[in-house]
Amino acid sequence: MINFYPGPSKIYSEVPQYAQEAFELGILERNHRSEQGMELIGSCILELKRHLEIPSDYSVYFVSSATEAWEICAQSLLVEPTFVYNGAFGKKWMEYSKGILPDSHSLSFEPNEFPMFPTHGDVCVVANETSNGTHIPCIPQEREGLIVMDVVSSLGGRAYEMSKVDVWIASVQKCFGLPSGMGLLILSPKARMRAKEKGERLHYNSVLFLEENFSKHQTPYTPNLLGIYLLKRVLEGLEGKKIIHSRLEQRAQQLYNELREYYAPLIENPDLRSTTVLVFKCDHPRELSHFLEKNGVLIGKGYGEWKENTFRIANFPAIPDLHYKELSRLLSIFVKT
Amino acid sequence: MINFYPGPSKIYSEVPQYAQEAFELGILERNHRSEQGMELIGSCILELKRHLEIPSDYSVYFVSSATEAWEICAQSLLVEPTFVYNGAFGKKWMEYSKGILPDSHSLSFEPNEFPMFPTHGDVCVVANETSNGTHIPCIPQEREGLIVMDVVSSLGGRAYEMSKVDVWIASVQKCFGLPSGMGLLILSPKARMRAKEKGERLHYNSVLFLEENFSKHQTPYTPNLLGIYLLKRVLEGLEGKKIIHSRLEQRAQQLYNELREYYAPLIENPDLRSTTVLVFKCDHPRELSHFLEKNGVLIGKGYGEWKENTFRIANFPAIPDLHYKELSRLLSIFVKT
């Protein structure tokens, strides 16, 4: 099956072999606080920092999902945050956080509009909105508050300047081409300072505990060591982040061009358009999806308010170019029928 | 390496093959809310219910760790609970919960003593204390409050009567012979009713959300689908829970007998002694552990206050009988040197 579902999606073809390695090495039978366990956690953090060019004084935590990372931010970091969003995932994040932080603010904007950022305080942005294919090109300027970016469906596919943001939230089952089951939470020294000021120690996943543990390459819970091993091995084999970024950008552009004849992008302004989740207008997404699935190709249907009039195509690094050729071929057949 | 570490520990030898299957089937590339994803979640729940003989009206949730399950209980279920414990894990559970529920009570007891249970209210018990090898044979009698049992290092190895307890907390990296990265939370209808009364909806892992989602074979976060697949496949191949229970009981008895010559069990009363985590008194655990490791055998060192005068041997279903023979052989050599 050719898979363009925007996550969980295509897994790198080397990953099954990496999984066998992990079993053979016996690392999965070792305690996570053993020398071997800590060595694995430490080396995976190093690989992630190397690949993404994360400043050395940033912290990396492996959590169970990006949703858990949302909750950790609300509990341990944020103070009266403003959520800037134009789609379903940004809204969901705001709603979750509002339960924990009732004084959260919303600043929603329309698709195809540029967002406005509040001038002060903590700001939370879904940089790559998986529901409608918006990518926010600018980030809020330097501020005394924290900048928190959800890059669940773009980290690993876009070459972000990691030092510009205080908190990055991501997961491994999209642009890292891995099975689901792990989230990434990346913190600047300023974010760690905020955790100290806030002093929240009520939860097993409080940032203060995460920091105490991860600084020793430990975790305050039994971690998904197989997931950590697979991430480490995938990272070791990746091209540089700028090369991946350019390749995806070109492929996205080509697909937007090729498909324009039949399906216009939902986000018209190229500066606001995602290069990793491509969303196209379509008045018959079910029929299209059905036709493609019959021909061995899985796409993402529309999401939320765009459910009935769009479809979504993942443009993730693990998906080979050939698969996009097949998609174009099938689409050109479909539109003629 | 022969591995008696009390978790993460020996993985069933079939698991690497099951992992390959999961990759080949493509299930890990499917969205967890796709038909295939929901079918997997549903069939794993069914297998667990079949194997453990869980009443059909109980709910099963897959979470990321038993530590997360502790937190979920404190947030969504418990009211002024009493924690009954005699070891490090029970104490840790109480301390975590006290952060969220300051009116939690402690009822600690000494190793080799029978515990007393409070006559009313919610009671939380570590049934199998991994730090000192205590197993609590009796459970609190029927009550209006909830009975919550942590069986992290015994579920899958002991044939519990599942209907006697309202909340079971377990994980997969001990008696289920799987890689770490998943916790199990099993709830009775009475526990679900409590969640409704408590009405807690502040967290992404609130029981009310878990129930809404899992009743549709969904999850309120992106789950560890590989972990779920592996659990399902292991469960399909297991002998009945009573057969496993008897086999471990016999093996534990044999080991307690064989080793008695050199090392006495920390828990003297057989009625209070774990059959899945065996803890022996020893005044030189470091030397012993070092000798065994040199000979390809990993054991658990002492834990917490028993760090310097005990060692721990996992008696988990995935460990073959032959490995215990080798352990006995090496121990008889060690004590003569």
XYZ file of C-alpha atoms in Angstrom:
674
model
C 0.000 0.000 0.000
C 1.295 3.457 -0.945
C 0.606 5.644 2.058
C 0.074 9.423 2.084
C -1.893 9.460 5.317
C -0.597 12.422 7.361
C 0.580 10.274 10.267
C 0.973 7.559 11.453
C 2.316 7.176 7.941
C 5.059 5.583 5.884
C 7.772 4.018 8.041
C 11.371 4.071 6.771
C 12.093 0.723 5.126
C 15.149 0.215 7.383
C 13.106 0.366 10.598
C 12.123 -3.345 10.765
C 15.834 -4.204 10.552
C 16.632 -1.700 13.318
C 13.961 -3.349 15.473
C 15.611 -6.758 14.980
C 18.943 -5.226 15.978
C 17.411 -3.871 19.176
C 16.104 -7.319 20.120
C 19.410 -8.990 19.232
C 21.479 -6.500 21.219
C 19.451 -7.335 24.319
C 19.076 -3.628 25.139
C 15.286 -4.036 25.463
C 15.787 -6.546 28.280
C 17.918 -4.130 30.292
C 16.616 -1.804 32.939
C 16.313 1.767 31.673
C 18.507 2.877 34.595
C 21.250 0.386 33.777
C 24.437 1.678 32.170
C 23.193 0.359 28.802
C 19.766 1.949 29.184
C 21.184 5.350 30.103
C 23.738 5.122 27.310
C 20.912 4.565 24.817
C 18.840 7.478 26.117
C 21.899 9.747 26.124
C 23.035 8.797 22.640
C 19.548 9.268 21.168
C 19.387 12.774 22.676
C 22.812 13.535 21.188
C 21.757 12.280 17.741
C 18.603 14.393 17.829
C 20.597 17.460 18.857
C 23.143 16.837 16.110
C 20.572 16.263 13.376
C 18.241 19.139 14.257
C 21.102 21.454 15.321
C 19.521 21.974 18.723
C 21.608 24.295 20.938
C 23.604 22.234 23.416
C 22.018 23.958 26.419
C 18.505 22.889 25.359
C 16.918 19.828 27.022
C 15.298 16.938 25.156
C 12.646 14.762 26.833
C 11.046 11.627 25.395
C 7.385 11.477 26.389
C 4.568 9.181 25.300
C 2.766 11.481 22.856
C 2.543 15.095 21.740
C -0.766 15.244 23.609
C 1.104 14.448 26.821
C 3.568 17.217 25.905
C 0.640 19.688 25.577
C -0.438 18.750 29.084
C 3.081 19.017 30.502
C 3.371 22.551 29.107
C 0.061 23.608 30.650
C 0.976 22.099 34.013
C 4.632 22.998 34.354
C 5.423 25.930 32.082
C 2.705 28.217 30.814
C 1.329 31.331 32.494
C -1.792 32.930 31.012
C -0.845 31.764 27.505
C -2.327 32.921 24.204
C -3.076 30.224 21.624
C -2.780 31.395 18.025
C -4.508 28.972 15.649
C -6.579 28.531 12.517
C -7.414 24.823 12.601
C -8.642 21.808 14.524
C -5.371 20.843 16.227
C -4.598 24.349 17.450
C -8.140 24.625 18.794
C -7.897 21.241 20.519
C -4.601 22.277 22.143
C -6.181 25.502 23.404
C -9.191 23.611 24.771
C -7.025 21.047 26.589
C -4.898 23.760 28.129
C -7.899 25.848 29.144
C -9.020 22.987 31.409
C -5.769 23.277 33.336
C -5.220 27.021 32.819
C -8.641 28.712 32.690
C -6.975 32.066 31.946
C -5.715 30.840 28.553
C -6.532 33.191 25.659
C -7.474 32.392 22.063
C -6.416 34.326 19.007
C -7.875 32.466 16.071
C -7.347 33.518 12.468
C -8.767 32.464 9.141
C -6.991 30.107 6.753
C -5.156 32.159 4.119
C -4.708 35.017 6.597
C -1.445 35.838 8.301
C -1.684 35.372 12.060
C -1.357 38.226 14.529
C 0.676 37.509 17.633
C 0.046 39.092 21.012
C 2.768 41.566 21.919
C 3.518 40.060 25.303
C 3.092 36.930 27.414
C 3.418 33.255 26.507
C 2.350 32.356 22.992
C 1.481 28.864 21.717
C 1.365 28.206 17.985
C 0.695 25.131 15.888
C 3.358 25.857 13.271
C 2.089 23.167 10.921
C -1.677 22.694 11.139
C -2.290 19.098 10.033
C -6.016 19.713 9.568
C -5.790 22.364 6.838
C -2.186 22.481 5.617
C -1.268 25.900 6.982
C 2.344 26.546 7.867
C 3.115 29.671 9.829
C 6.245 31.151 8.304
C 7.022 33.793 10.894
C 7.388 33.242 14.592
C 6.568 35.801 17.242
C 9.458 38.196 17.852
C 11.621 37.944 20.925
C 9.651 38.500 24.060
C 9.821 38.117 27.804
C 7.222 35.304 27.586
C 7.745 31.803 26.221
C 7.314 30.840 22.565
C 5.858 27.324 22.319
C 5.598 25.665 18.904
C 3.726 22.503 18.030
C 5.633 21.022 15.083
C 4.134 17.540 15.314
C 3.727 17.163 11.560
C 6.749 19.177 10.418
C 9.746 18.639 12.722
C 12.143 16.426 10.813
C 10.779 17.733 7.505
C 11.454 21.475 7.874
C 14.780 22.962 8.907
C 13.714 25.112 11.836
C 16.128 27.402 13.602
C 15.813 25.684 16.937
C 17.241 28.514 19.052
C 14.357 30.853 18.109
C 11.756 28.978 20.132
C 11.606 28.047 23.820
C 9.508 24.895 23.644
C 9.173 22.504 20.710
C 6.520 19.773 20.723
C 6.773 16.976 18.164
C 6.228 13.298 17.566
C 7.989 10.519 15.716
C 5.235 8.969 13.574
C 5.143 11.747 10.985
C 8.330 13.319 9.577
C 10.638 10.861 11.371
C 9.089 7.829 9.620
C 8.718 5.743 12.786
C 5.921 3.772 14.458
C 3.760 5.815 16.847
C 4.233 5.741 20.606
C 6.594 8.590 21.414
C 6.453 12.367 21.687
C 9.336 14.832 21.821
C 9.503 17.824 24.143
C 12.459 20.169 23.636
C 13.117 23.036 26.075
C 15.338 26.111 26.075
C 17.157 27.231 29.238
C 14.544 30.011 29.486
C 11.762 27.412 29.531
C 13.596 25.439 32.227
C 13.914 28.650 34.235
C 10.156 29.135 33.938
C 9.621 25.597 35.251
C 11.725 26.513 38.282
C 9.767 29.719 38.850
C 6.475 27.891 38.515
C 7.795 25.148 40.828
C 5.160 22.594 39.822
C 5.978 19.158 41.289
C 2.539 17.575 41.463
C 2.817 15.269 38.469
C 5.062 12.348 37.582
C 5.803 14.162 34.316
C 6.429 17.616 35.822
C 9.201 19.407 33.924
C 11.265 19.620 37.115
C 11.239 15.802 37.410
C 11.806 15.342 33.686
C 14.837 17.629 33.872
C 16.245 15.949 36.993
C 15.925 12.571 35.318
C 16.859 13.320 31.705
C 19.939 15.300 32.767
C 21.164 11.911 34.087
C 19.806 10.119 30.977
C 17.033 8.650 33.085
C 13.238 8.983 33.012
C 10.670 9.379 35.805
C 8.718 6.433 34.283
C 9.619 3.257 32.420
C 10.266 4.563 28.907
C 9.586 3.098 25.462
C 13.176 1.900 24.940
C 12.361 0.294 21.586
C 10.990 3.621 20.339
C 14.117 5.405 21.565
C 16.382 2.854 19.876
C 14.507 3.158 16.569
C 14.643 6.963 16.681
C 18.379 6.879 17.335
C 19.031 4.530 14.424
C 16.841 6.504 12.007
C 18.574 9.751 13.007
C 22.001 8.207 12.384
C 21.036 7.491 8.782
C 19.344 10.780 7.873
C 20.660 13.387 5.465
C 21.187 16.883 6.852
C 18.041 18.747 7.886
C 18.482 21.433 5.207
C 18.775 18.826 2.448
C 15.572 17.133 3.631
C 13.839 20.511 3.865
C 14.772 21.435 0.264
C 13.794 18.060 -1.104
C 10.343 18.234 0.508
C 9.886 21.848 -0.542
C 10.600 20.964 -4.173
C 8.386 17.909 -4.071
C 5.541 19.905 -2.514
C 5.894 22.603 -5.165
C 5.876 20.041 -7.928
C 2.768 18.366 -6.531
C 0.965 21.674 -6.032
C 1.797 22.502 -9.672
C 0.837 19.118 -11.095
C -2.424 18.879 -9.203
C -3.424 22.506 -9.719
C -5.047 21.440 -12.980
C -7.565 19.336 -11.008
C -7.405 20.425 -7.383
C -6.440 23.809 -5.967
C -4.567 24.013 -2.672
C -6.791 25.030 0.260
C -4.108 27.484 1.331
C -3.617 29.798 -1.630
C -0.692 31.873 -0.409
C 2.508 29.838 -0.847
C 4.030 31.643 2.136
C 1.359 30.156 4.400
C 1.351 26.709 2.873
C 2.756 23.604 4.520
C 5.404 21.617 2.682
C 4.802 18.480 4.767
C 0.990 18.200 4.835
C -0.573 19.236 1.518
C -4.290 19.979 1.555
C -6.306 20.230 -1.663
C -9.841 21.440 -2.275
C -12.090 18.745 -3.672
C -15.883 18.436 -3.796
C -15.848 14.621 -3.837
C -13.111 13.511 -1.377
C -14.867 10.237 -0.529
C -15.080 9.092 -4.138
C -11.482 10.097 -4.761
C -10.239 8.378 -1.639
C -12.239 5.255 -2.506
C -10.840 5.153 -6.050
C -7.268 5.590 -4.819
C -7.627 2.984 -2.088
C -8.900 0.477 -4.659
C -5.673 1.210 -6.534
C -3.465 0.687 -3.507
C -3.029 4.319 -2.471
C -4.068 5.708 0.900
C -4.649 9.458 1.314
C -5.904 11.509 4.235
C -9.526 12.563 4.021
C -10.443 16.090 5.029
C -10.420 16.893 8.736
C -12.923 18.706 10.924
C -14.678 21.545 9.108
C -12.837 20.645 5.882
C -13.937 17.017 6.029
C -16.248 17.135 3.015
C -14.337 19.472 0.741
C -10.632 18.663 0.992
C -8.185 15.776 0.963
C -4.729 15.628 2.539
C -1.420 14.283 1.228
C 1.519 13.711 3.552
C 4.840 14.879 2.136
C 7.057 13.155 4.671
C 10.738 12.305 4.153
C 10.206 8.517 4.335
C 7.841 8.477 1.341
C 9.733 7.780 -1.916
C 9.411 10.123 -4.932
C 8.059 7.257 -7.034
C 4.935 7.112 -4.885
C 4.066 10.696 -5.826
C 4.446 9.821 -9.515
C 1.931 7.013 -9.008
C -0.416 9.411 -7.219
C -0.256 11.876 -10.123
C -0.856 9.088 -12.610
C -3.912 7.802 -10.736
C -5.314 11.294 -10.241
C -5.069 12.026 -13.946
C -7.030 8.819 -14.607
C -9.603 9.627 -11.917
C -10.414 13.118 -13.173
C -11.073 11.748 -16.663
C -13.615 9.170 -15.447
C 22.930 -13.045 28.601
C 20.653 -14.909 31.019
C 18.427 -12.278 32.551
C 16.736 -12.386 35.971
C 16.416 -8.624 36.318
C 12.919 -7.946 37.695
C 11.811 -5.905 34.677
C 12.413 -4.826 31.973
C 13.479 -8.433 31.716
C 13.517 -11.443 29.426
C 11.448 -10.930 26.289
C 9.624 -13.930 24.782
C 11.767 -15.317 21.975
C 8.846 -15.016 19.529
C 8.515 -11.244 19.994
C 11.097 -10.163 17.354
C 9.161 -12.243 14.809
C 5.880 -10.637 15.911
C 7.481 -7.221 15.413
C 8.447 -8.137 11.837
C 4.873 -9.263 11.222
C 3.565 -5.920 12.455
C 5.815 -4.037 10.030
C 4.935 -6.366 7.144
C 1.198 -6.104 7.755
C 1.442 -2.329 7.426
C -0.711 -1.849 10.538
C 1.904 0.498 12.046
C 1.487 2.862 9.086
C -2.257 3.132 9.604
C -3.971 5.789 11.638
C -5.050 4.496 15.042
C -8.598 5.631 14.239
C -8.702 3.756 10.942
C -10.733 0.556 10.761
C -7.486 -1.448 11.008
C -6.214 0.540 13.990
C -9.469 0.170 15.914
C -9.660 -3.510 15.024
C -6.193 -4.016 16.520
C -7.013 -2.134 19.730
C -10.305 -4.024 20.076
C -8.803 -7.444 19.449
C -5.960 -6.857 21.917
C -8.495 -5.897 24.609
C -10.467 -9.064 23.825
C -7.349 -11.241 24.045
C -6.394 -9.713 27.388
C -9.908 -10.263 28.723
C -9.906 -13.854 27.496
C -6.486 -14.698 28.908
C -6.900 -13.031 32.300
C -10.621 -13.922 32.553
C -11.547 -10.290 33.066
C -15.324 -9.811 33.479
C -16.815 -8.584 30.218
C -18.182 -5.412 31.825
C -14.700 -4.296 32.933
C -12.819 -1.716 30.819
C -9.220 -2.088 29.619
C -7.116 0.982 28.786
C -3.623 0.982 27.284
C -1.566 3.798 28.798
C 2.126 4.652 28.544
C 3.335 3.313 31.896
C 2.106 2.099 35.270
C 3.316 5.426 36.675
C 0.858 7.190 34.380
C -1.835 4.790 35.638
C -1.026 5.814 39.254
C -1.558 9.431 38.272
C -4.790 8.704 36.404
C -6.185 6.987 39.510
C -5.295 9.942 41.739
C -6.802 12.428 39.301
C -9.927 10.654 38.121
C -10.900 8.001 40.660
C -9.651 8.144 44.216
C -11.241 9.940 47.151
C -9.245 10.199 50.391
C -7.492 6.883 49.682
C -5.450 4.782 52.096
C -2.188 3.328 50.774
C -1.213 0.022 52.373
C 2.453 -0.774 51.725
C 5.672 -2.225 53.078
C 8.189 -1.300 50.385
C 9.680 1.303 48.081
C 7.134 1.092 45.259
C 4.111 1.304 47.546
C 5.675 4.303 49.279
C 6.461 5.987 45.962
C 2.867 5.463 44.801
C 1.555 7.008 48.024
C 3.910 9.977 47.691
C 2.915 10.625 44.060
C -0.752 10.472 44.923
C -0.371 12.697 47.965
C 0.791 15.505 45.663
C -2.534 15.351 43.846
C -4.669 14.213 46.806
C -3.203 15.740 49.974
C -5.755 13.858 52.093
C -4.238 10.474 51.161
C -3.498 8.228 54.152
C -0.616 5.814 54.722
C -0.832 2.467 56.453
C 2.638 1.000 56.265
C 3.515 -2.419 57.647
C 6.723 -4.333 58.198
C 7.990 -7.016 55.832
C 6.970 -10.432 57.178
C 3.884 -8.918 58.806
C 0.380 -9.330 57.482
C -1.094 -5.990 56.412
C -4.100 -4.431 58.102
C -6.641 -2.831 55.812
C -8.772 0.154 56.727
C -12.401 -0.818 57.217
C -13.798 1.785 54.864
C -12.886 4.124 52.032
C -10.673 3.603 48.981
C -7.695 1.328 49.518
C -4.591 1.116 47.310
C -2.276 -1.872 47.612
C 0.894 -2.931 45.831
C 0.017 -6.620 45.647
C 3.517 -7.605 44.548
C 6.205 -5.351 46.015
C 9.107 -5.552 43.556
C 11.532 -4.013 46.058
C 11.317 -6.721 48.742
C 9.440 -9.690 47.276
C 6.287 -9.417 49.371
C 3.054 -10.681 47.894
C -0.132 -9.800 49.691
C -2.280 -12.917 49.661
C -5.532 -11.461 50.932
C -7.339 -8.504 49.493
C -9.501 -6.123 51.471
C -13.045 -7.438 51.861
C -15.918 -5.992 49.904
C -16.459 -2.371 50.705
C -18.260 0.711 49.513
C -14.883 2.231 48.538
C -12.666 1.199 45.639
C -10.006 -1.521 45.829
C -7.014 -0.552 43.679
C -4.217 -3.091 43.156
C -0.811 -2.462 41.644
C 0.181 -5.789 40.074
C 2.949 -4.400 37.873
C 5.323 -7.291 38.568
C 2.770 -10.087 38.960
C -0.125 -9.706 36.504
C 0.410 -12.346 33.851
C 2.295 -14.525 36.350
C -0.364 -14.997 39.043
C -3.930 -16.076 38.380
C -5.835 -13.289 40.093
C -9.585 -13.358 40.407
C -10.135 -10.212 38.422
C -13.694 -9.523 39.608
C -12.529 -9.017 43.224
C -10.780 -5.729 42.545
C -12.039 -2.462 41.054
C -8.843 -1.136 39.524
C -5.847 -3.147 38.315
C -2.589 -1.408 37.377
C 0.032 -3.370 35.459
C 2.690 -3.169 32.794
C 3.927 -5.352 29.974
C 7.704 -5.492 30.531
C 7.579 -7.926 33.451
C 5.286 -10.980 33.446
C 4.152 -10.438 29.843
C 7.699 -10.741 28.472
C 7.483 -7.661 26.241
C 9.596 -4.541 25.656
C 8.743 -1.616 27.949
C 6.574 1.285 26.841
C 3.035 0.376 27.854
C 0.958 0.270 31.024
C -2.385 -1.440 31.592
C -5.280 0.071 33.514
C -8.287 -2.195 34.083
C -11.503 -0.832 35.623
C -14.655 -2.361 37.069
C -18.081 -0.813 36.409
C -17.938 0.483 40.008
C -14.683 2.304 39.231
C -16.218 3.796 36.081
C -19.178 4.941 38.169
C -16.751 6.659 40.544
C -15.146 8.431 37.582
C -18.589 9.742 36.633
C -19.285 10.913 40.184
C -15.909 12.601 40.393
C -16.488 14.130 36.942
C -12.824 14.980 36.352
C -12.272 16.157 32.757
C -9.188 18.319 33.138
C -6.616 15.932 31.715
C -6.108 14.309 28.331
C -5.942 10.968 30.162
C -8.984 11.514 32.409
C -10.860 8.242 32.907
C -13.983 9.786 31.362
C -12.057 10.469 28.121
C -10.313 7.100 28.243
C -13.680 5.372 28.581
C -15.309 7.422 25.804
C -12.431 6.560 23.499
C -11.633 2.953 24.418
C -15.317 1.971 24.290
C -14.991 2.792 20.560
C -11.548 1.116 20.408
C -9.946 4.533 20.135
C -7.529 6.470 22.355
C -7.402 10.147 23.383
C -3.746 10.250 22.235
C -1.702 8.553 19.517
C -1.061 5.119 21.033
C 1.919 2.766 20.886
C 0.401 0.540 18.177
C 3.512 -1.652 17.968
C 3.278 -2.330 21.714
C -0.413 -3.176 21.353
C 0.283 -5.521 18.434
C 3.052 -7.318 20.344
C 0.862 -7.724 23.433
C -1.947 -9.173 21.334
C 0.346 -11.700 19.657
C 1.982 -12.761 22.934
C -1.442 -13.209 24.554
C -2.610 -15.393 21.661
C 0.245 -17.812 22.320
C 0.071 -18.034 26.121
C -1.008 -21.040 28.135
C -3.939 -20.550 30.502
C -3.340 -18.211 33.436
C -3.737 -20.994 36.022
C -1.144 -23.165 34.277
C 1.337 -20.262 34.228
C 0.570 -19.523 37.885
C 1.256 -23.137 38.950
C 4.429 -23.381 36.920
C 5.849 -20.200 38.467
C 4.743 -21.245 41.942
C 6.565 -24.567 41.612
C 9.652 -22.946 40.166
C 9.709 -20.342 42.944
C 9.354 -23.056 45.580
C 12.146 -25.066 44.037
C 14.438 -22.049 43.913
C 13.622 -21.026 47.482
C 14.443 -24.617 48.529
C 17.638 -24.913 46.501
C 19.010 -21.561 47.555
C 17.990 -21.852 51.197
C 21.305 -23.596 51.827
C 23.134 -20.357 50.933
C 20.614 -17.529 50.974
C 17.421 -17.254 53.006
C 14.391 -15.515 51.526
C 13.874 -11.990 52.872
C 10.197 -12.804 53.343
C 10.107 -15.803 55.647
C 6.401 -16.581 55.639
C 5.553 -18.437 52.407
C 2.054 -16.951 52.503
C 3.520 -13.459 52.139
C 6.152 -14.345 49.587
C 6.049 -13.375 45.939
C 6.256 -16.110 43.334
C 7.302 -13.697 40.573
C 9.994 -11.567 42.258
C 12.166 -13.619 44.616
C 14.255 -11.678 47.115
C 17.101 -13.321 49.040
C 19.141 -12.078 51.966
C 22.826 -11.739 51.161
C 25.604 -9.762 52.840
C 27.652 -9.395 49.647
C 25.170 -8.684 46.819
C 27.687 -6.659 44.791
C 30.273 -9.439 44.713
C 27.617 -12.003 43.867
C 26.133 -9.867 41.126
C 29.601 -9.170 39.724
C 30.501 -12.880 39.684
C 27.237 -13.810 37.973
C 27.503 -11.033 35.398
C 30.998 -12.221 34.485
C 29.388 -15.600 33.869
C 26.645 -14.201 31.663
C 23.872 -13.965 34.252
C 22.120 -10.747 35.226
C 20.288 -10.515 38.559
C 18.561 -7.622 40.290
C 20.541 -5.972 43.050
C 18.753 -5.037 46.246
C 16.439 -2.046 46.116
C 16.035 0.930 48.433
C 16.614 0.040 52.079
C 17.489 -3.552 51.076
C 20.104 -2.429 48.579
C 23.119 -3.724 50.479
C 21.720 -6.924 51.956
C 19.527 -8.610 49.347
C 19.443 -9.613 45.704
C 16.401 -10.129 43.494
C 15.553 -12.847 40.973
C 12.709 -12.422 38.509
C 10.548 -15.509 38.101
C 8.702 -14.385 35.004
C 6.934 -16.693 32.539
C 9.239 -15.843 29.608
C 12.370 -17.068 31.407
C 13.107 -20.734 30.557
C 13.588 -23.347 33.318
C 17.100 -24.058 32.058
C 18.206 -20.574 33.060
C 17.339 -21.288 36.704
C 19.411 -24.487 36.557
C 22.373 -22.411 35.381
C 21.753 -19.919 38.190
C 21.780 -22.710 40.794
C 24.952 -24.160 39.300
C 26.764 -20.806 39.369
C 25.572 -20.032 42.896
C 26.887 -23.352 44.175
C 30.271 -22.483 42.634
C 30.215 -18.951 44.035
C 29.498 -19.952 47.628
C 32.439 -22.375 47.556
C 34.941 -19.699 46.433
